[in-house]
Coordinates of C-alpha atoms in Angstrom, one line a residue:
X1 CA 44.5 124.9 111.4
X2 CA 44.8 124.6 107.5
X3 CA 47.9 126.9 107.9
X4 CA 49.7 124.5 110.2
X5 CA 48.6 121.4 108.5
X6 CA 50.4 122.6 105.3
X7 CA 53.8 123.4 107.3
X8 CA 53.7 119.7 109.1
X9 CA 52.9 118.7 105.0
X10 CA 56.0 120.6 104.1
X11 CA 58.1 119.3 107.2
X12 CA 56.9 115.7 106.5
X13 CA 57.7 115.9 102.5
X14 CA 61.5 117.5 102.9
X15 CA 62.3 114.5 105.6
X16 CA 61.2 112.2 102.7
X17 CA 62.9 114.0 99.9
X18 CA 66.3 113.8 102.2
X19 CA 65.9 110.7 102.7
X20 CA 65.3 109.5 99.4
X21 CA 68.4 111.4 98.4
X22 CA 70.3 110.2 101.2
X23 CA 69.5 106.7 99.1
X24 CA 70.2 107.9 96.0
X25 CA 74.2 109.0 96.9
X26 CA 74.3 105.7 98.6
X27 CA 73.3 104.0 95.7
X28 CA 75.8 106.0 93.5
X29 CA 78.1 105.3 95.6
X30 CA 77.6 101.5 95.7
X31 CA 77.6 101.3 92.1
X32 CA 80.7 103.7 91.2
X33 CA 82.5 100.9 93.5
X34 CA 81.0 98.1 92.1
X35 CA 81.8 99.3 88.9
X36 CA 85.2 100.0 89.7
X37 CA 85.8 96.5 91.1
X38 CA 84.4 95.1 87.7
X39 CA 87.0 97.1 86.1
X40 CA 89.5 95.8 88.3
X41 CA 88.4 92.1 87.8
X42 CA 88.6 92.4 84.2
X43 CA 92.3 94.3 84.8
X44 CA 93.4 91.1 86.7
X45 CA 91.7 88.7 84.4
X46 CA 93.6 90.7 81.4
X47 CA 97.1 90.2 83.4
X48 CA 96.8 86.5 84.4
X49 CA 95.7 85.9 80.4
X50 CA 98.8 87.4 79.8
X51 CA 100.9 84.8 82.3
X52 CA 98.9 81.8 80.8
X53 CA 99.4 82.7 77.2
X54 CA 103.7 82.4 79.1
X55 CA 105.7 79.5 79.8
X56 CA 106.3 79.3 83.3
X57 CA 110.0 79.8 82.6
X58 CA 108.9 83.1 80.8
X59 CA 107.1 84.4 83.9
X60 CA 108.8 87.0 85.4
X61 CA 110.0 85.7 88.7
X62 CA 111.0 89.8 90.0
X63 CA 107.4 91.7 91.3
X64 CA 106.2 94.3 88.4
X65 CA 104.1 97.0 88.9
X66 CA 102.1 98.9 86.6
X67 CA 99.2 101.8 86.2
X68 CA 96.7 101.9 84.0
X69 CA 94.2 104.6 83.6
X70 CA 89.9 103.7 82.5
X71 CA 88.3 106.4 82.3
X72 CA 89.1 108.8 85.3
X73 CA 89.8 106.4 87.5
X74 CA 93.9 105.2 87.7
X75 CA 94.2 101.4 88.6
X76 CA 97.8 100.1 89.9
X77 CA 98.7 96.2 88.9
X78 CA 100.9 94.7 91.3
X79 CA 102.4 90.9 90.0
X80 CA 104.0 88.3 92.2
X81 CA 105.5 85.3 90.5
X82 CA 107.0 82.3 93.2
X83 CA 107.9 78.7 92.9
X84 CA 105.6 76.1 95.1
X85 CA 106.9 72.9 96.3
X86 CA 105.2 69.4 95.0
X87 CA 102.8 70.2 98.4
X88 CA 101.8 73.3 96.7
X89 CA 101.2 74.8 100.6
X90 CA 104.8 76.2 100.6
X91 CA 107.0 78.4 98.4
X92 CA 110.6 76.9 97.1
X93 CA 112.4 78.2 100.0
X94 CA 110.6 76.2 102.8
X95 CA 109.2 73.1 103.4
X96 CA 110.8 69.6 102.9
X97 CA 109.9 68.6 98.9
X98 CA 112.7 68.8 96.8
X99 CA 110.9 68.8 94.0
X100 CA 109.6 71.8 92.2
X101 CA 105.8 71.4 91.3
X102 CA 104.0 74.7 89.7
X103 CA 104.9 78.4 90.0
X104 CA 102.1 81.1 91.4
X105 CA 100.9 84.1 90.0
X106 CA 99.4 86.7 91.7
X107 CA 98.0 89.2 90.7
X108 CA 96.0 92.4 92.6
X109 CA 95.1 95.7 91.4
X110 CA 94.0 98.7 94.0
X111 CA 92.7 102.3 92.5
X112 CA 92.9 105.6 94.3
X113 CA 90.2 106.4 96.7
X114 CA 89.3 102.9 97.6
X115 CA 88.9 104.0 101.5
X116 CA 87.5 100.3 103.1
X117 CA 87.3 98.8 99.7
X118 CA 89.9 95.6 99.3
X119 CA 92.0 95.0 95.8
X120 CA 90.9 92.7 93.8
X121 CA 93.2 90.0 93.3
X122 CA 93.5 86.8 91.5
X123 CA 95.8 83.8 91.2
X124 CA 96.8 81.8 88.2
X125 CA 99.2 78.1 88.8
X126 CA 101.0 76.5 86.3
X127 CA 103.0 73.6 86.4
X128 CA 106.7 73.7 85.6
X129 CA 108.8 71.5 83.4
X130 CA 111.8 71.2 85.7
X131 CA 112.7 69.5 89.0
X132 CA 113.1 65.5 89.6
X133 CA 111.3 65.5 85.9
X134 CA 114.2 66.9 84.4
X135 CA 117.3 64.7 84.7
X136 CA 120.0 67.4 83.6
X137 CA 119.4 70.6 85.4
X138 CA 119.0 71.6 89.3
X139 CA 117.4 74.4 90.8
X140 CA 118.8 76.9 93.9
X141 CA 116.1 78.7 96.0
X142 CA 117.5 81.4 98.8
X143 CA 115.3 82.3 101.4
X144 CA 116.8 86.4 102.7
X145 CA 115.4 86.4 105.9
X146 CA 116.2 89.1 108.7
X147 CA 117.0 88.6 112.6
X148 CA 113.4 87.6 113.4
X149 CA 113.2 84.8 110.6
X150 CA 111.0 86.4 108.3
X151 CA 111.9 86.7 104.9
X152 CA 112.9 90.5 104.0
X153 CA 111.1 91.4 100.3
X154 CA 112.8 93.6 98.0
X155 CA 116.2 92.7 98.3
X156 CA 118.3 91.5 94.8
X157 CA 120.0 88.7 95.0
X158 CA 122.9 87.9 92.6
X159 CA 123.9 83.8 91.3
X160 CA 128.1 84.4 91.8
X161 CA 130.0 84.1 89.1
X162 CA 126.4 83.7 86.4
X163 CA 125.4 87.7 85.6
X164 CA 121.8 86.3 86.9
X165 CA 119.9 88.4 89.4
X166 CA 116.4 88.2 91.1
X167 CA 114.2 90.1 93.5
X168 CA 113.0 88.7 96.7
X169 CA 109.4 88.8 96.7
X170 CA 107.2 89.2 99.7
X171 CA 108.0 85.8 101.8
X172 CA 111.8 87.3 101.1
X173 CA 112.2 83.7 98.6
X174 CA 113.9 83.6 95.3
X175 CA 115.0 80.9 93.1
X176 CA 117.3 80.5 90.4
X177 CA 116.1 77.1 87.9
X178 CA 117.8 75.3 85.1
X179 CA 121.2 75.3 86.9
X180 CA 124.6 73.3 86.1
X181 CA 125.2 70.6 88.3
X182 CA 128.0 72.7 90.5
X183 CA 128.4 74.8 93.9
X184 CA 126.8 78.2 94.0
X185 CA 127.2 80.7 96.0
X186 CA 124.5 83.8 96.0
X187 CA 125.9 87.6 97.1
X188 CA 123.6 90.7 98.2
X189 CA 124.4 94.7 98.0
X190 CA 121.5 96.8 98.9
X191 CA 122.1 100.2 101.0
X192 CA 120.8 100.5 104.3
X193 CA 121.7 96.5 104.9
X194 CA 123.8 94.3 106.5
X195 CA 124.4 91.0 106.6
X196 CA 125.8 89.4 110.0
X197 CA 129.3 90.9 109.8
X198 CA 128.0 94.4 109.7
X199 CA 128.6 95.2 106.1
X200 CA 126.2 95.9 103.1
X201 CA 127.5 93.4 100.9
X202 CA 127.1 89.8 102.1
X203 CA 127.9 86.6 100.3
X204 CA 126.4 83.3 101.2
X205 CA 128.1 79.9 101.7
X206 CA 128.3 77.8 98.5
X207 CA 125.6 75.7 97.5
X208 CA 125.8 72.6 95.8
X209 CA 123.2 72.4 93.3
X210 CA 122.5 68.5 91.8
X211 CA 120.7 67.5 88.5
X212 CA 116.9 67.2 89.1
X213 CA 116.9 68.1 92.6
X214 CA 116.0 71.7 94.1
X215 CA 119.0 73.1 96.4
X216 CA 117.8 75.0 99.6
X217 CA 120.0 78.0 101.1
X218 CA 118.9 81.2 103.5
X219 CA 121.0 84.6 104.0
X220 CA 120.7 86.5 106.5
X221 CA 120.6 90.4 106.2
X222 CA 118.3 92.8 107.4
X223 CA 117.9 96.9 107.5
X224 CA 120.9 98.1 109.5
X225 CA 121.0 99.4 113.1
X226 CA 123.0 102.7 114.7
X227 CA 123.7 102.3 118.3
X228 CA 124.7 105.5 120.2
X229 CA 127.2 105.2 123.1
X230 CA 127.5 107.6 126.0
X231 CA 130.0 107.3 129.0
X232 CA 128.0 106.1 132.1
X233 CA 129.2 108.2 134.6
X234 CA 129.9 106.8 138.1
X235 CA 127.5 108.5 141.2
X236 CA 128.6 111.6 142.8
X237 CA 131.7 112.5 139.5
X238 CA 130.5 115.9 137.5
X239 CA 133.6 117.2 136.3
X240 CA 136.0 114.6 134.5
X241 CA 137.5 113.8 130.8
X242 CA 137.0 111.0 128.5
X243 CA 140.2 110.2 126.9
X244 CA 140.5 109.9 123.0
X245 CA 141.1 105.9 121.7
X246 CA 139.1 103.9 124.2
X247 CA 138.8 100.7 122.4
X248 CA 135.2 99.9 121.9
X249 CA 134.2 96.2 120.9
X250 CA 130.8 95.0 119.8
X251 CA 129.8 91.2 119.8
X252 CA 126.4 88.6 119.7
X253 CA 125.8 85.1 118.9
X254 CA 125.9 85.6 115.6
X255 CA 128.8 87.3 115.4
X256 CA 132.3 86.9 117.1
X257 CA 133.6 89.9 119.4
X258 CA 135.7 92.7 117.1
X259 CA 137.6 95.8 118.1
X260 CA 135.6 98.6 116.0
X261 CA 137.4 101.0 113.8
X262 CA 136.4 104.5 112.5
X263 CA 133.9 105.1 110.2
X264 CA 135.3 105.3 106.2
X265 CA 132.3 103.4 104.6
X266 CA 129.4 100.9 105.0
X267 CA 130.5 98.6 107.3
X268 CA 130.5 98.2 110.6
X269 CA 132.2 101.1 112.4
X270 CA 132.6 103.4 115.3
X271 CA 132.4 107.1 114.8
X272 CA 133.9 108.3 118.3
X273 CA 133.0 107.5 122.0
X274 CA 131.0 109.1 123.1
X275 CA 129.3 108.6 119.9
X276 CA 127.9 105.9 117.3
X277 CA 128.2 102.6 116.5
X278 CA 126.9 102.3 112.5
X279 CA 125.9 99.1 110.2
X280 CA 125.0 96.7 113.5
X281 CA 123.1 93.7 111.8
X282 CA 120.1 93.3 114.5
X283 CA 121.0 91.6 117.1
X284 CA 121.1 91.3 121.1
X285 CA 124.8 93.4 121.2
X286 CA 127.0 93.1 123.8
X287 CA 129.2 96.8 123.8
X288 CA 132.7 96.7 125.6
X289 CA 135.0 99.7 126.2
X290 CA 138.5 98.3 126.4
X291 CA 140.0 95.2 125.7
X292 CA 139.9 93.4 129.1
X293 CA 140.4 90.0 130.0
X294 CA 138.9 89.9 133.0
X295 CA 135.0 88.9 133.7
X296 CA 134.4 92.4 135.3
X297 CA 134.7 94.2 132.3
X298 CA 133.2 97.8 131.5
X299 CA 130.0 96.6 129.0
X300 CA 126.3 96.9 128.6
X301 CA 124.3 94.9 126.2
X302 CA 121.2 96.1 124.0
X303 CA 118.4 94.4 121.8
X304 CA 118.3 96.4 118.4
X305 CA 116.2 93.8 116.4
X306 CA 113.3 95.8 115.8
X307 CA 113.3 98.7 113.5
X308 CA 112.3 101.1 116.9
X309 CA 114.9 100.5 118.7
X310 CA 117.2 101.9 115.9
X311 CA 119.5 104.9 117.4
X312 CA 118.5 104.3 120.8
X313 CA 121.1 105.3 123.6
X314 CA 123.4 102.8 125.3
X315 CA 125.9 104.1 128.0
X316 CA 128.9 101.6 128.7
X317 CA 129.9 102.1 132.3
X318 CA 133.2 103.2 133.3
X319 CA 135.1 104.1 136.8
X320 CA 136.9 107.4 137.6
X321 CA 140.5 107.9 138.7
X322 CA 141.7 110.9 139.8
X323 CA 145.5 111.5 141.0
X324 CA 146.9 114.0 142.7
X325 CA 151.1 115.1 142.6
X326 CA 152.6 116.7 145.3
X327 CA 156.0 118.1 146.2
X328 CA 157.9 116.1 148.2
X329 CA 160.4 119.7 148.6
X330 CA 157.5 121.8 149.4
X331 CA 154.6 119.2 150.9
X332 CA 152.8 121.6 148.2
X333 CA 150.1 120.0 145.3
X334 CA 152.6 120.0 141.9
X335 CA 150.1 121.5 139.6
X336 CA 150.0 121.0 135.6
X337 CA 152.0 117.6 135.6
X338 CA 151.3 114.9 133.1
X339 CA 150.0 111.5 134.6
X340 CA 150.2 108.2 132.3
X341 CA 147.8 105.5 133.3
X342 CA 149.1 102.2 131.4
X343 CA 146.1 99.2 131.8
X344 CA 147.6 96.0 133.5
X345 CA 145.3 93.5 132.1
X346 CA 143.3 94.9 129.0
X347 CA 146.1 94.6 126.5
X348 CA 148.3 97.9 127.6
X349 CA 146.3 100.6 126.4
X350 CA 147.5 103.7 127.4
X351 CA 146.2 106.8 128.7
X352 CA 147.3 110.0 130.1
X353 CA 145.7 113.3 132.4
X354 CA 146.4 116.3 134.2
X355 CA 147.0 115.9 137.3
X356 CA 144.3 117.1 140.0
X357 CA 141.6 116.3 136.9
X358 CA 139.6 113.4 136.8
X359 CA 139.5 110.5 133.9
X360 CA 136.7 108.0 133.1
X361 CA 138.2 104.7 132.2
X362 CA 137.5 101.2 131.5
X363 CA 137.5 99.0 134.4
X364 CA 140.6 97.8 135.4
X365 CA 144.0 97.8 137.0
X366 CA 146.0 101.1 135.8
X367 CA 150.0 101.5 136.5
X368 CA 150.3 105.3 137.4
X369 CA 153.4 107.0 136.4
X370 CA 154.6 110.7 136.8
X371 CA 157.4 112.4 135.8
X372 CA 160.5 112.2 138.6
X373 CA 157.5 110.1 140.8
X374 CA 158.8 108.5 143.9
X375 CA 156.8 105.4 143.9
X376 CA 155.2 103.3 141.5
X377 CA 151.3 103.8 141.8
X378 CA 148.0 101.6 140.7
X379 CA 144.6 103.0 140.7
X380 CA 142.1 99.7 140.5
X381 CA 138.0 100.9 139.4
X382 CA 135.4 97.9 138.4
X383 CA 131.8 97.6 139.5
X384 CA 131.7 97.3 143.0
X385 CA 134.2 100.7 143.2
X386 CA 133.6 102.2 140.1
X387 CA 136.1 105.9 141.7
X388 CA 140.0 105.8 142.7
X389 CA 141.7 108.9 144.0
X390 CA 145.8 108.7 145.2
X391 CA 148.2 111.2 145.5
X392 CA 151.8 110.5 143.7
X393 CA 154.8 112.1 145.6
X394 CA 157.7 113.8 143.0
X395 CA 160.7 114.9 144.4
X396 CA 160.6 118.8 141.8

């Protein structure tokens, strides 16, 4: 019995001892992060001294971001600067004041490691010298907002025709102050954007800007979108050609309907069809092979305004002719002629085949024509018959 009270003894102590340790890390750990976030208060304390000891004007308005290493641990200082309104509930882009009230500073610092841990931010407001107060200078905010209406951060914005640049920060505001009373107009250039049009740089609408007053503008450009076209193939056609130079035209309600071209640079371009469409602004896109005038016309449409659908597949439909020549002489299929199919009512493109093969083209009327043909042909595909086949008589 003595024996086997000392091993439940033993049993009974090592639970305790691994509890009590169990405690101990806990504790350690509790007060490494506490200590941590003390450090990190007194980091953002130490940054918005620094702001205070500024003008507001000095204040950089571009986010900064900077590491600083106590002891082991390396701390990273992020600093947002934006204008407020007189309500101080909305940054200089929105709202309805025209007044500018205070500017906001905010400040957070993170460290590695933190795991469920939040930064430790802080917030400093001052009040600024310009606005309705100041009877000889104006002010222009730009809200750069994407196709959803939220503002896009990160983006530099440049005053036209002034040398003066700023960063959009994370509500996608910023705001040039102490303007002449004149119109401005504000440009952007960043790659992997577009603005509506389709191209990377986008220039807004001039704004006029009015002694003591704030000036309110917005451009939109976003990340841009790649669309990739295939043929839709009618039912029951496996063996056919796509011809080289169907015109391909894009449009949406932002933008008006354009014939693509080929793709040289950053703008909006088509690289082939079957292929890509590159530098679409998101939108809901409406994708037309040829230039018809007619309502049934050989489209598809596609939402690309959010960042997964980028490079998703769209295939335009198109119908299938096939003509046949035959000898009128022999009553025997002419073999190896050329056929030229010229579009009646989508501007007069032009295309041309072998005869017995099979084309995929936009919907439409198409005048056939063969060398030393007896009659004058049309082949007619759209929705409801999306295949044509005739036969063309020659007389060699």
């Amino acid at each position: 019995m003595s024996l086997l009270e000392v091993v439940v003894a033993m049993a009974v102590f090592a639970i305790g001892v691994t509890a009590v340790l169990g405690v101990f890390m806990q504790t350690g750990a509790v007060a490494g992060d506490n200590l941590r976030r003390t450090t990190a208060a007194n980091l953002v304390s130490q940054q918005l001294e620094k702001a205070r000891s500024q003008t507001p004007q000095q204040i950089p308005d571009d986010p900064s971001t900077t590491v600083q290493t106590v002891g082991s641990v390396t701390y990273t200082i992020t600093q947002n600067a934006s204008y407020l309104t007189s309500g101080a509930t909305s940054s200089a882009c929105t709202g309805t004041s025209g007044a500018l009230a205070y500017k906001l500073v905010r400040v957070s610092v993170s460290w590695d490691n933190m795991g469920l841990v939040k930064p430790v931010t802080g917030d400093l407001l001052r009040s600024v010298g310009f606005g309705p107060n100041d009877g000889t200078k104006g002010a222009l905010s730009v809200l750069v907002k994407g196709s959803t209406g939220l503002g896009v951060p990160g983006v530099t914005v440049t005053l036209v025709g002034t040398g003066k640049t700023q960063v959009t920060g994370a509500d996608g505001c910023v705001l040039f102050a102490t303007l002449d009373s004149k119109a401005y107009s504000v440009s952007v250039n960043q790659a992997g954007y577009v603005g509506i049009a389709g191209t990377q740089s986008a220039t807004s609408n001039p704004y006029s800007v009015a002694a003591g007053q704030l000036t309110k503008g917005e451009l939109l450009y976003d990340t841009s979108r790649t669309v990739n076209l295939t043929a839709g193939v009618p039912d029951g056609v496996s063996a056919y050609v796509v011809p080289s130079g169907v015109p391909i035209q894009v449009g949406n309600t932002l933008m008006t309907t354009t014939k693509l071209g080929s793709c040289t640079g950053s703008s909006l371009c088509l690289s082939g069809f079957p292929g890509q469409i590159r530098n679409l602004f998101p939108e809901v896109q409406t994708v037309t092979a040829g230039q018809c005038t007619t309502t049934d016309a050989s489209q598809a449409a596609i939402d690309n305004r959010l960042p997964a659908t980028d490079d998703a597949a769209l295939a335009i439909p198109l119908g299938a002719v096939t003509v046949n020549v035959r000898s009128v002489l022999t009553g025997q299929a002419a073999s190896a002629r050329t056929v030229t199919l010229t579009s009646g009512d989508c501007s007069g493109n032009s295309y041309r085949m072998t005869s017995g093969s099979t084309i995929l083209l936009p919907y439409g009327t198409y005048n056939v024509s063969v060398p030393s043909g007896v009659l004058a042909s049309k082949a007619t595909v759209g929705s409801a018959a999306r295949t044509a086949t005739l036969t063309v008589n020659v007389v060699t």
